[in-house]
Amino acid sequence: MVYGVGLARGMGVTLKTLIGPAFTVQYPDRRVGLIGAARAYGISTPGLIFKRPIKAMRAVLGLERIDVRPAQAARFRGNEFTWYEDRCTGCASCAKYCPLGIIKIVTLPGGTNVQEGESYALDTFEIDTGRCMFCALCVEACPYDALHMGSNFERANYQRMGLVLSKRDLVNQPKHPSTWYRPQMELLDYSPFADELDDFKQAGRHETPSVERLTRRWVEDRRTSEVNEADEAVED
Amino acid sequence: MPLTTQPITINVGPQHPSTHGVFRMRVTFDGEEVIDVEPIFGYLHRGSEKLAESRTYTQVVTLTDRLDYVASMTNNMSYILSVEQLAGIEPTPRGVWLRMIAAELQRIASHLVATGFFLQDLGALGTPLIFTMREREQILELFERLCGARITNSYMRPGGVFMDAPDDFWPALDRFLSDMPHHVDEYEGLISGNEIVAARCDGVAVVDSQTLIDASVTGPMLRASGVDWDLRHRQPYEYYNRVKFNRPLATASDNYARYMVRIHEIRESLGIIRQCIEQIEPGPVRPETVPALIRPPVGDSYVGTECPKGELGFYLVSDGGVAPYRCKVRAPSFINLTLLREMLIGDKLADMFVTFGSIDINMGEVDR
């Protein structure tokens, strides 16, 4: 074998990569030209030039940058948790399943009908995401679909206490639940990065059943009455 | 009269980029030749085995992700198989097929990392590593679609997997399977016939097969010495007896042979995934009967599985409680590392890290 053939072949592979398409993803922002900037701001190119001349100038000079969000899967287990207070009964299944014990729940004997098991009044619901390893066993454990994984990951903080999600944070933050272990959301054609599910009823499973569903459940599927409600929600 | 030099002892690591983690070697050189090596490890010891004793059987899955963190899926599978044997849980067919697909994808990803860093240690800074990382990225994206995480998957549960694959997973997997053979050709074009790689790797760190067997070394390192030992074939677990695959072997038992075995195993894994897709059938991914809190009967279990680095097995002892009484990990990286001294003595300084890279160890698994 002629010495140097392997080297030449290797250089050929490198050369092919040089002229092929790049696979680098720019993050957190990327430079755009005039047309790209106009598309990013949602206006036409002449509109950008006349209405926002400074931005157009920067784009021509190659200084304009737009934010980039990397492509993520819908099941991505994100940093912030999504929690629906109306649905949470304070049963603390999530706290028991957490391998690290970072979910802190304090309940008070409240609610209207504690004797019938309606709910407890939640005094504290804290998740220390600084110690969380995002295994999402808590989401799997939640019997009422109250706790979901989030879809965000940009949660850098200057203080460690800022990573602790208090009850107020969980209630107030925008709710983009991940579809991890929530098959009903995958059937809804829901995207965690475009849609916001503020209402717990939109999150599926425990919403009031429709008439059609009840008819099907109690009339047509009477023989298989052992089908539990969770599977019913999946099939819907 | 030959010139003699005074031996000099150098500490390599624990903070050294070529030791693949926090590994330390106390190496004694005579000139440029290695005359003694003392491996020192334990810097990444986290007490995973002890931690497992205070967690329930489902919670331990999250610990197994962090042993060999470039091959989490195979770690999960090995642990889950041991739990299933201990508790007598019968997995559902679809769950088993999904586990096999995930494990074979993870094997490809792990071999890509091994190949990339092996060449990085050789001095090919950049190109091969970036090439292999590019394809590994595709696999990690597949995992993200499948289970929402890229490295620490925690995908498998006793009895199957936690959730069925989403609809967009299958087209993405098909795309990957059709692209990947071209990329493997690319690596081979770049590396396999390369004269520099051949000059640096041929005949370096040769170990004969009897020494490897005596040290209970497994995985690609053993197969590169001509020993046909693949647990997927010898003791089929999961449904590996329903798929056909070749077992790449080499006889040279040097650094180049280990690289070639890994490259060919990538091709075989692609074939296994294709057969899994053909045979997978609809159905539940986890039996309904598995309780949330598993309480296995008193006893013990061990299932050896063929992980990318060798035989990985979890020896579990149950006292009837919710947590394992004892959890012992048979870590392939740790056992493969025991031959490091024999392999390095007599080699040059420049070949030291190449040999170390060709063993393909992971410090998370060595120290546990």
JSON list of C-alpha atoms in Angstrom, two decimals, chain B residues 126-339:
[
{"chain": "B", "resi": 126, "resn": "GLY", "atom": "CA", "xyz": [-10.41, 18.62, 17.62]},
{"chain": "B", "resi": 127, "resn": "THR", "atom": "CA", "xyz": [-11.53, 17.02, 14.39]},
{"chain": "B", "resi": 128, "resn": "PRO", "atom": "CA", "xyz": [-12.34, 13.41, 15.35]},
{"chain": "B", "resi": 129, "resn": "LEU", "atom": "CA", "xyz": [-13.71, 14.45, 18.72]},
{"chain": "B", "resi": 130, "resn": "ILE", "atom": "CA", "xyz": [-16.00, 17.07, 17.20]},
{"chain": "B", "resi": 131, "resn": "PHE", "atom": "CA", "xyz": [-17.13, 14.55, 14.58]},
{"chain": "B", "resi": 132, "resn": "THR", "atom": "CA", "xyz": [-18.08, 11.96, 17.18]},
{"chain": "B", "resi": 133, "resn": "MET", "atom": "CA", "xyz": [-19.66, 14.54, 19.47]},
{"chain": "B", "resi": 134, "resn": "ARG", "atom": "CA", "xyz": [-21.81, 15.72, 16.56]},
{"chain": "B", "resi": 135, "resn": "GLU", "atom": "CA", "xyz": [-23.40, 12.29, 16.20]},
{"chain": "B", "resi": 136, "resn": "ARG", "atom": "CA", "xyz": [-23.59, 11.80, 19.95]},
{"chain": "B", "resi": 137, "resn": "GLU", "atom": "CA", "xyz": [-25.60, 15.00, 20.05]},
{"chain": "B", "resi": 138, "resn": "GLN", "atom": "CA", "xyz": [-28.18, 13.41, 17.75]},
{"chain": "B", "resi": 139, "resn": "ILE", "atom": "CA", "xyz": [-28.49, 10.46, 20.12]},
{"chain": "B", "resi": 140, "resn": "LEU", "atom": "CA", "xyz": [-28.85, 12.78, 23.11]},
{"chain": "B", "resi": 141, "resn": "GLU", "atom": "CA", "xyz": [-31.61, 14.62, 21.25]},
{"chain": "B", "resi": 142, "resn": "LEU", "atom": "CA", "xyz": [-33.35, 11.31, 20.71]},
{"chain": "B", "resi": 143, "resn": "PHE", "atom": "CA", "xyz": [-33.10, 10.66, 24.44]},
{"chain": "B", "resi": 144, "resn": "GLU", "atom": "CA", "xyz": [-34.52, 14.10, 25.12]},
{"chain": "B", "resi": 145, "resn": "ARG", "atom": "CA", "xyz": [-37.54, 13.26, 23.00]},
{"chain": "B", "resi": 146, "resn": "LEU", "atom": "CA", "xyz": [-37.84, 9.90, 24.71]},
{"chain": "B", "resi": 147, "resn": "CYS", "atom": "CA", "xyz": [-37.43, 10.81, 28.34]},
{"chain": "B", "resi": 148, "resn": "GLY", "atom": "CA", "xyz": [-36.83, 14.52, 28.70]},
{"chain": "B", "resi": 149, "resn": "ALA", "atom": "CA", "xyz": [-33.21, 14.29, 29.79]},
{"chain": "B", "resi": 150, "resn": "ARG", "atom": "CA", "xyz": [-30.00, 13.91, 27.86]},
{"chain": "B", "resi": 151, "resn": "ILE", "atom": "CA", "xyz": [-27.50, 12.46, 30.32]},
{"chain": "B", "resi": 152, "resn": "THR", "atom": "CA", "xyz": [-29.21, 11.46, 33.56]},
{"chain": "B", "resi": 153, "resn": "ASN", "atom": "CA", "xyz": [-32.11, 9.69, 31.94]},
{"chain": "B", "resi": 154, "resn": "SER", "atom": "CA", "xyz": [-33.81, 7.66, 34.71]},
{"chain": "B", "resi": 155, "resn": "TYR", "atom": "CA", "xyz": [-35.91, 6.22, 31.89]},
{"chain": "B", "resi": 156, "resn": "MET", "atom": "CA", "xyz": [-36.46, 2.67, 33.05]},
{"chain": "B", "resi": 157, "resn": "ARG", "atom": "CA", "xyz": [-38.65, 1.35, 35.80]},
{"chain": "B", "resi": 158, "resn": "PRO", "atom": "CA", "xyz": [-39.18, -2.15, 37.20]},
{"chain": "B", "resi": 159, "resn": "GLY", "atom": "CA", "xyz": [-41.39, -3.88, 34.64]},
{"chain": "B", "resi": 160, "resn": "GLY", "atom": "CA", "xyz": [-40.53, -1.74, 31.64]},
{"chain": "B", "resi": 161, "resn": "VAL", "atom": "CA", "xyz": [-40.09, 1.96, 31.03]},
{"chain": "B", "resi": 162, "resn": "PHE", "atom": "CA", "xyz": [-41.89, 4.93, 32.55]},
{"chain": "B", "resi": 163, "resn": "MET", "atom": "CA", "xyz": [-43.70, 6.02, 29.41]},
{"chain": "B", "resi": 164, "resn": "ASP", "atom": "CA", "xyz": [-44.11, 5.04, 25.78]},
{"chain": "B", "resi": 165, "resn": "ALA", "atom": "CA", "xyz": [-42.03, 6.77, 23.11]},
{"chain": "B", "resi": 166, "resn": "PRO", "atom": "CA", "xyz": [-43.69, 9.91, 21.70]},
{"chain": "B", "resi": 167, "resn": "ASP", "atom": "CA", "xyz": [-44.92, 9.99, 18.11]},
{"chain": "B", "resi": 168, "resn": "ASP", "atom": "CA", "xyz": [-42.08, 12.21, 16.93]},
{"chain": "B", "resi": 169, "resn": "PHE", "atom": "CA", "xyz": [-39.46, 9.81, 18.27]},
{"chain": "B", "resi": 170, "resn": "TRP", "atom": "CA", "xyz": [-39.81, 7.16, 15.56]},
{"chain": "B", "resi": 171, "resn": "PRO", "atom": "CA", "xyz": [-39.23, 9.39, 12.48]},
{"chain": "B", "resi": 172, "resn": "ALA", "atom": "CA", "xyz": [-36.24, 10.96, 14.27]},
{"chain": "B", "resi": 173, "resn": "LEU", "atom": "CA", "xyz": [-34.85, 7.49, 15.02]},
{"chain": "B", "resi": 174, "resn": "ASP", "atom": "CA", "xyz": [-35.30, 6.44, 11.39]},
{"chain": "B", "resi": 175, "resn": "ARG", "atom": "CA", "xyz": [-33.46, 9.55, 10.27]},
{"chain": "B", "resi": 176, "resn": "PHE", "atom": "CA", "xyz": [-30.63, 8.80, 12.66]},
{"chain": "B", "resi": 177, "resn": "LEU", "atom": "CA", "xyz": [-30.39, 5.17, 11.53]},
{"chain": "B", "resi": 178, "resn": "SER", "atom": "CA", "xyz": [-30.18, 6.16, 7.88]},
{"chain": "B", "resi": 179, "resn": "ASP", "atom": "CA", "xyz": [-27.56, 8.88, 8.53]},
{"chain": "B", "resi": 180, "resn": "MET", "atom": "CA", "xyz": [-25.33, 7.07, 10.98]},
{"chain": "B", "resi": 181, "resn": "PRO", "atom": "CA", "xyz": [-23.67, 4.49, 8.63]},
{"chain": "B", "resi": 182, "resn": "HIS", "atom": "CA", "xyz": [-22.37, 7.36, 6.49]},
{"chain": "B", "resi": 183, "resn": "HIS", "atom": "CA", "xyz": [-20.94, 9.04, 9.54]},
{"chain": "B", "resi": 184, "resn": "VAL", "atom": "CA", "xyz": [-19.21, 5.81, 10.61]},
{"chain": "B", "resi": 185, "resn": "ASP", "atom": "CA", "xyz": [-17.72, 5.63, 7.12]},
{"chain": "B", "resi": 186, "resn": "GLU", "atom": "CA", "xyz": [-16.54, 9.17, 7.66]},
{"chain": "B", "resi": 187, "resn": "TYR", "atom": "CA", "xyz": [-14.72, 8.22, 10.88]},
{"chain": "B", "resi": 188, "resn": "GLU", "atom": "CA", "xyz": [-13.18, 5.23, 9.18]},
{"chain": "B", "resi": 189, "resn": "GLY", "atom": "CA", "xyz": [-12.04, 7.39, 6.28]},
{"chain": "B", "resi": 190, "resn": "LEU", "atom": "CA", "xyz": [-10.54, 9.84, 8.70]},
{"chain": "B", "resi": 191, "resn": "ILE", "atom": "CA", "xyz": [-8.90, 7.41, 11.09]},
{"chain": "B", "resi": 192, "resn": "SER", "atom": "CA", "xyz": [-8.81, 3.76, 10.09]},
{"chain": "B", "resi": 193, "resn": "GLY", "atom": "CA", "xyz": [-6.35, 3.86, 7.24]},
{"chain": "B", "resi": 194, "resn": "ASN", "atom": "CA", "xyz": [-4.38, 6.77, 8.62]},
{"chain": "B", "resi": 195, "resn": "GLU", "atom": "CA", "xyz": [-0.67, 6.05, 8.70]},
{"chain": "B", "resi": 196, "resn": "ILE", "atom": "CA", "xyz": [0.00, 8.24, 11.72]},
{"chain": "B", "resi": 197, "resn": "VAL", "atom": "CA", "xyz": [-2.68, 6.50, 13.77]},
{"chain": "B", "resi": 198, "resn": "ALA", "atom": "CA", "xyz": [-1.34, 3.12, 12.66]},
{"chain": "B", "resi": 199, "resn": "ALA", "atom": "CA", "xyz": [2.23, 4.07, 13.54]},
{"chain": "B", "resi": 200, "resn": "ARG", "atom": "CA", "xyz": [1.22, 5.26, 16.97]},
{"chain": "B", "resi": 201, "resn": "CYS", "atom": "CA", "xyz": [-1.21, 2.47, 17.86]},
{"chain": "B", "resi": 202, "resn": "ASP", "atom": "CA", "xyz": [-0.11, -0.74, 16.18]},
{"chain": "B", "resi": 203, "resn": "GLY", "atom": "CA", "xyz": [1.55, -3.03, 18.66]},
{"chain": "B", "resi": 204, "resn": "VAL", "atom": "CA", "xyz": [1.30, -0.60, 21.56]},
{"chain": "B", "resi": 205, "resn": "ALA", "atom": "CA", "xyz": [0.18, -1.91, 24.94]},
{"chain": "B", "resi": 206, "resn": "VAL", "atom": "CA", "xyz": [-0.35, -5.50, 23.85]},
{"chain": "B", "resi": 207, "resn": "VAL", "atom": "CA", "xyz": [-1.83, -7.76, 26.51]},
{"chain": "B", "resi": 208, "resn": "ASP", "atom": "CA", "xyz": [-2.34, -11.44, 25.87]},
{"chain": "B", "resi": 209, "resn": "SER", "atom": "CA", "xyz": [-5.81, -12.86, 26.27]},
{"chain": "B", "resi": 210, "resn": "GLN", "atom": "CA", "xyz": [-4.94, -15.13, 29.22]},
{"chain": "B", "resi": 211, "resn": "THR", "atom": "CA", "xyz": [-3.82, -12.13, 31.29]},
{"chain": "B", "resi": 212, "resn": "LEU", "atom": "CA", "xyz": [-7.05, -10.35, 30.43]},
{"chain": "B", "resi": 213, "resn": "ILE", "atom": "CA", "xyz": [-9.15, -13.36, 31.42]},
{"chain": "B", "resi": 214, "resn": "ASP", "atom": "CA", "xyz": [-7.19, -13.78, 34.65]},
{"chain": "B", "resi": 215, "resn": "ALA", "atom": "CA", "xyz": [-7.87, -10.15, 35.54]},
{"chain": "B", "resi": 216, "resn": "SER", "atom": "CA", "xyz": [-11.58, -10.69, 34.63]},
{"chain": "B", "resi": 217, "resn": "VAL", "atom": "CA", "xyz": [-11.46, -7.88, 32.09]},
{"chain": "B", "resi": 218, "resn": "THR", "atom": "CA", "xyz": [-14.58, -7.73, 29.91]},
{"chain": "B", "resi": 219, "resn": "GLY", "atom": "CA", "xyz": [-15.98, -5.70, 27.06]},
{"chain": "B", "resi": 220, "resn": "PRO", "atom": "CA", "xyz": [-14.25, -4.43, 23.90]},
{"chain": "B", "resi": 221, "resn": "MET", "atom": "CA", "xyz": [-10.88, -4.76, 25.60]},
{"chain": "B", "resi": 222, "resn": "LEU", "atom": "CA", "xyz": [-11.33, -8.52, 25.92]},
{"chain": "B", "resi": 223, "resn": "ARG", "atom": "CA", "xyz": [-12.86, -8.90, 22.47]},
{"chain": "B", "resi": 224, "resn": "ALA", "atom": "CA", "xyz": [-9.90, -7.07, 20.93]},
{"chain": "B", "resi": 225, "resn": "SER", "atom": "CA", "xyz": [-7.70, -9.97, 22.11]},
{"chain": "B", "resi": 226, "resn": "GLY", "atom": "CA", "xyz": [-9.73, -12.57, 20.25]},
{"chain": "B", "resi": 227, "resn": "VAL", "atom": "CA", "xyz": [-11.89, -13.87, 23.09]},
{"chain": "B", "resi": 228, "resn": "ASP", "atom": "CA", "xyz": [-15.49, -14.19, 21.93]},
{"chain": "B", "resi": 229, "resn": "TRP", "atom": "CA", "xyz": [-17.17, -13.08, 25.14]},
{"chain": "B", "resi": 230, "resn": "ASP", "atom": "CA", "xyz": [-20.29, -10.98, 24.73]},
{"chain": "B", "resi": 231, "resn": "LEU", "atom": "CA", "xyz": [-22.95, -11.43, 27.40]},
{"chain": "B", "resi": 232, "resn": "ARG", "atom": "CA", "xyz": [-25.66, -10.45, 24.92]},
{"chain": "B", "resi": 233, "resn": "HIS", "atom": "CA", "xyz": [-24.74, -13.66, 23.10]},
{"chain": "B", "resi": 234, "resn": "ARG", "atom": "CA", "xyz": [-23.47, -15.89, 25.92]},
{"chain": "B", "resi": 235, "resn": "GLN", "atom": "CA", "xyz": [-26.17, -15.22, 28.53]},
{"chain": "B", "resi": 236, "resn": "PRO", "atom": "CA", "xyz": [-28.95, -13.48, 26.60]},
{"chain": "B", "resi": 237, "resn": "TYR", "atom": "CA", "xyz": [-30.95, -11.14, 28.77]},
{"chain": "B", "resi": 238, "resn": "GLU", "atom": "CA", "xyz": [-33.93, -9.04, 27.62]},
{"chain": "B", "resi": 239, "resn": "TYR", "atom": "CA", "xyz": [-34.75, -10.16, 24.05]},
{"chain": "B", "resi": 240, "resn": "TYR", "atom": "CA", "xyz": [-31.21, -10.35, 22.75]},
{"chain": "B", "resi": 241, "resn": "ASN", "atom": "CA", "xyz": [-31.82, -13.95, 21.71]},
{"chain": "B", "resi": 242, "resn": "ARG", "atom": "CA", "xyz": [-34.42, -12.70, 19.23]},
{"chain": "B", "resi": 243, "resn": "VAL", "atom": "CA", "xyz": [-32.07, -10.42, 17.32]},
{"chain": "B", "resi": 244, "resn": "LYS", "atom": "CA", "xyz": [-29.16, -11.40, 15.13]},
{"chain": "B", "resi": 245, "resn": "PHE", "atom": "CA", "xyz": [-25.86, -9.59, 15.38]},
{"chain": "B", "resi": 246, "resn": "ASN", "atom": "CA", "xyz": [-22.22, -10.25, 14.69]},
{"chain": "B", "resi": 247, "resn": "ARG", "atom": "CA", "xyz": [-19.62, -10.02, 17.40]},
{"chain": "B", "resi": 248, "resn": "PRO", "atom": "CA", "xyz": [-16.61, -8.05, 16.17]},
{"chain": "B", "resi": 249, "resn": "LEU", "atom": "CA", "xyz": [-13.35, -9.60, 17.24]},
{"chain": "B", "resi": 250, "resn": "ALA", "atom": "CA", "xyz": [-9.73, -8.65, 16.79]},
{"chain": "B", "resi": 251, "resn": "THR", "atom": "CA", "xyz": [-6.65, -10.65, 17.62]},
{"chain": "B", "resi": 252, "resn": "ALA", "atom": "CA", "xyz": [-3.92, -8.01, 17.88]},
{"chain": "B", "resi": 253, "resn": "SER", "atom": "CA", "xyz": [-5.02, -6.85, 21.36]},
{"chain": "B", "resi": 254, "resn": "ASP", "atom": "CA", "xyz": [-3.30, -3.50, 20.89]},
{"chain": "B", "resi": 255, "resn": "ASN", "atom": "CA", "xyz": [-4.69, 0.04, 20.97]},
{"chain": "B", "resi": 256, "resn": "TYR", "atom": "CA", "xyz": [-5.67, -0.07, 17.30]},
{"chain": "B", "resi": 257, "resn": "ALA", "atom": "CA", "xyz": [-7.57, -3.33, 17.74]},
{"chain": "B", "resi": 258, "resn": "ARG", "atom": "CA", "xyz": [-9.58, -1.87, 20.60]},
{"chain": "B", "resi": 259, "resn": "TYR", "atom": "CA", "xyz": [-10.53, 1.10, 18.46]},
{"chain": "B", "resi": 260, "resn": "MET", "atom": "CA", "xyz": [-11.58, -1.13, 15.54]},
{"chain": "B", "resi": 261, "resn": "VAL", "atom": "CA", "xyz": [-13.74, -3.34, 17.78]},
{"chain": "B", "resi": 262, "resn": "ARG", "atom": "CA", "xyz": [-15.62, -0.27, 19.00]},
{"chain": "B", "resi": 263, "resn": "ILE", "atom": "CA", "xyz": [-16.19, 1.09, 15.50]},
{"chain": "B", "resi": 264, "resn": "HIS", "atom": "CA", "xyz": [-17.58, -2.23, 14.34]},
{"chain": "B", "resi": 265, "resn": "GLU", "atom": "CA", "xyz": [-19.78, -2.57, 17.40]},
{"chain": "B", "resi": 266, "resn": "ILE", "atom": "CA", "xyz": [-21.39, 0.74, 16.46]},
{"chain": "B", "resi": 267, "resn": "ARG", "atom": "CA", "xyz": [-22.44, -0.79, 13.13]},
{"chain": "B", "resi": 268, "resn": "GLU", "atom": "CA", "xyz": [-23.76, -3.92, 14.83]},
{"chain": "B", "resi": 269, "resn": "SER", "atom": "CA", "xyz": [-25.76, -1.82, 17.32]},
{"chain": "B", "resi": 270, "resn": "LEU", "atom": "CA", "xyz": [-27.41, 0.00, 14.44]},
{"chain": "B", "resi": 271, "resn": "GLY", "atom": "CA", "xyz": [-28.47, -3.38, 13.06]},
{"chain": "B", "resi": 272, "resn": "ILE", "atom": "CA", "xyz": [-29.89, -4.42, 16.44]},
{"chain": "B", "resi": 273, "resn": "ILE", "atom": "CA", "xyz": [-31.96, -1.21, 16.65]},
{"chain": "B", "resi": 274, "resn": "ARG", "atom": "CA", "xyz": [-33.37, -1.85, 13.16]},
{"chain": "B", "resi": 275, "resn": "GLN", "atom": "CA", "xyz": [-34.41, -5.37, 14.19]},
{"chain": "B", "resi": 276, "resn": "CYS", "atom": "CA", "xyz": [-35.98, -4.00, 17.39]},
{"chain": "B", "resi": 277, "resn": "ILE", "atom": "CA", "xyz": [-38.07, -1.53, 15.38]},
{"chain": "B", "resi": 278, "resn": "GLU", "atom": "CA", "xyz": [-39.27, -4.36, 13.15]},
{"chain": "B", "resi": 279, "resn": "GLN", "atom": "CA", "xyz": [-40.28, -6.57, 16.05]},
{"chain": "B", "resi": 280, "resn": "ILE", "atom": "CA", "xyz": [-41.74, -4.01, 18.45]},
{"chain": "B", "resi": 281, "resn": "GLU", "atom": "CA", "xyz": [-45.49, -4.35, 18.92]},
{"chain": "B", "resi": 282, "resn": "PRO", "atom": "CA", "xyz": [-48.14, -2.12, 20.51]},
{"chain": "B", "resi": 283, "resn": "GLY", "atom": "CA", "xyz": [-49.06, -2.68, 24.12]},
{"chain": "B", "resi": 284, "resn": "PRO", "atom": "CA", "xyz": [-48.47, -1.38, 27.62]},
{"chain": "B", "resi": 285, "resn": "VAL", "atom": "CA", "xyz": [-44.95, -0.33, 28.54]},
{"chain": "B", "resi": 286, "resn": "ARG", "atom": "CA", "xyz": [-45.27, -1.22, 32.20]},
{"chain": "B", "resi": 287, "resn": "PRO", "atom": "CA", "xyz": [-47.44, -3.85, 33.88]},
{"chain": "B", "resi": 288, "resn": "GLU", "atom": "CA", "xyz": [-50.24, -2.42, 36.01]},
{"chain": "B", "resi": 289, "resn": "THR", "atom": "CA", "xyz": [-49.52, -4.86, 38.80]},
{"chain": "B", "resi": 290, "resn": "VAL", "atom": "CA", "xyz": [-46.16, -3.39, 39.80]},
{"chain": "B", "resi": 291, "resn": "PRO", "atom": "CA", "xyz": [-46.70, -1.54, 43.08]},
{"chain": "B", "resi": 292, "resn": "ALA", "atom": "CA", "xyz": [-45.34, 1.93, 43.67]},
{"chain": "B", "resi": 293, "resn": "LEU", "atom": "CA", "xyz": [-43.34, 0.67, 46.63]},
{"chain": "B", "resi": 294, "resn": "ILE", "atom": "CA", "xyz": [-41.68, -2.62, 45.73]},
{"chain": "B", "resi": 295, "resn": "ARG", "atom": "CA", "xyz": [-41.07, -5.05, 48.58]},
{"chain": "B", "resi": 296, "resn": "PRO", "atom": "CA", "xyz": [-39.15, -8.01, 47.14]},
{"chain": "B", "resi": 297, "resn": "PRO", "atom": "CA", "xyz": [-38.98, -11.28, 49.09]},
{"chain": "B", "resi": 298, "resn": "VAL", "atom": "CA", "xyz": [-35.85, -12.08, 51.09]},
{"chain": "B", "resi": 299, "resn": "GLY", "atom": "CA", "xyz": [-33.09, -13.13, 48.73]},
{"chain": "B", "resi": 300, "resn": "ASP", "atom": "CA", "xyz": [-30.45, -11.87, 46.37]},
{"chain": "B", "resi": 301, "resn": "SER", "atom": "CA", "xyz": [-30.03, -11.37, 42.65]},
{"chain": "B", "resi": 302, "resn": "TYR", "atom": "CA", "xyz": [-27.37, -10.64, 40.08]},
{"chain": "B", "resi": 303, "resn": "VAL", "atom": "CA", "xyz": [-27.78, -10.09, 36.34]},
{"chain": "B", "resi": 304, "resn": "GLY", "atom": "CA", "xyz": [-24.70, -9.44, 34.26]},
{"chain": "B", "resi": 305, "resn": "THR", "atom": "CA", "xyz": [-25.27, -7.18, 31.29]},
{"chain": "B", "resi": 306, "resn": "GLU", "atom": "CA", "xyz": [-23.00, -6.23, 28.44]},
{"chain": "B", "resi": 307, "resn": "CYS", "atom": "CA", "xyz": [-22.48, -2.52, 28.85]},
{"chain": "B", "resi": 308, "resn": "PRO", "atom": "CA", "xyz": [-20.34, -0.44, 26.48]},
{"chain": "B", "resi": 309, "resn": "LYS", "atom": "CA", "xyz": [-17.37, -0.83, 28.80]},
{"chain": "B", "resi": 310, "resn": "GLY", "atom": "CA", "xyz": [-17.84, -4.43, 29.80]},
{"chain": "B", "resi": 311, "resn": "GLU", "atom": "CA", "xyz": [-19.91, -6.54, 32.16]},
{"chain": "B", "resi": 312, "resn": "LEU", "atom": "CA", "xyz": [-21.95, -4.42, 34.52]},
{"chain": "B", "resi": 313, "resn": "GLY", "atom": "CA", "xyz": [-24.03, -6.10, 37.18]},
{"chain": "B", "resi": 314, "resn": "PHE", "atom": "CA", "xyz": [-25.85, -5.09, 40.32]},
{"chain": "B", "resi": 315, "resn": "TYR", "atom": "CA", "xyz": [-25.75, -7.57, 43.17]},
{"chain": "B", "resi": 316, "resn": "LEU", "atom": "CA", "xyz": [-28.82, -6.82, 45.28]},
{"chain": "B", "resi": 317, "resn": "VAL", "atom": "CA", "xyz": [-29.66, -8.36, 48.62]},
{"chain": "B", "resi": 318, "resn": "SER", "atom": "CA", "xyz": [-33.16, -7.92, 49.99]},
{"chain": "B", "resi": 319, "resn": "ASP", "atom": "CA", "xyz": [-34.28, -8.33, 53.57]},
{"chain": "B", "resi": 320, "resn": "GLY", "atom": "CA", "xyz": [-37.91, -7.93, 52.61]},
{"chain": "B", "resi": 321, "resn": "GLY", "atom": "CA", "xyz": [-37.98, -4.18, 53.11]},
{"chain": "B", "resi": 322, "resn": "VAL", "atom": "CA", "xyz": [-38.57, -1.30, 50.74]},
{"chain": "B", "resi": 323, "resn": "ALA", "atom": "CA", "xyz": [-34.86, -0.56, 50.28]},
{"chain": "B", "resi": 324, "resn": "PRO", "atom": "CA", "xyz": [-32.03, -2.92, 49.25]},
{"chain": "B", "resi": 325, "resn": "TYR", "atom": "CA", "xyz": [-30.14, -4.39, 52.18]},
{"chain": "B", "resi": 326, "resn": "ARG", "atom": "CA", "xyz": [-26.96, -4.31, 50.12]},
{"chain": "B", "resi": 327, "resn": "CYS", "atom": "CA", "xyz": [-26.23, -3.08, 46.63]},
{"chain": "B", "resi": 328, "resn": "LYS", "atom": "CA", "xyz": [-22.89, -4.06, 45.11]},
{"chain": "B", "resi": 329, "resn": "VAL", "atom": "CA", "xyz": [-21.94, -2.75, 41.69]},
{"chain": "B", "resi": 330, "resn": "ARG", "atom": "CA", "xyz": [-19.65, -4.84, 39.52]},
{"chain": "B", "resi": 331, "resn": "ALA", "atom": "CA", "xyz": [-18.21, -1.90, 37.60]},
{"chain": "B", "resi": 332, "resn": "PRO", "atom": "CA", "xyz": [-16.41, -2.79, 34.35]},
{"chain": "B", "resi": 333, "resn": "SER", "atom": "CA", "xyz": [-14.30, 0.40, 34.34]},
{"chain": "B", "resi": 334, "resn": "PHE", "atom": "CA", "xyz": [-12.86, -0.41, 37.75]},
{"chain": "B", "resi": 335, "resn": "ILE", "atom": "CA", "xyz": [-11.92, -3.96, 36.83]},
{"chain": "B", "resi": 336, "resn": "ASN", "atom": "CA", "xyz": [-10.57, -3.04, 33.39]},
{"chain": "B", "resi": 337, "resn": "LEU", "atom": "CA", "xyz": [-8.34, -0.48, 35.07]},
{"chain": "B", "resi": 338, "resn": "THR", "atom": "CA", "xyz": [-6.56, -3.12, 37.14]},
{"chain": "B", "resi": 339, "resn": "LEU", "atom": "CA", "xyz": [-4.33, -4.06, 34.20]}
]
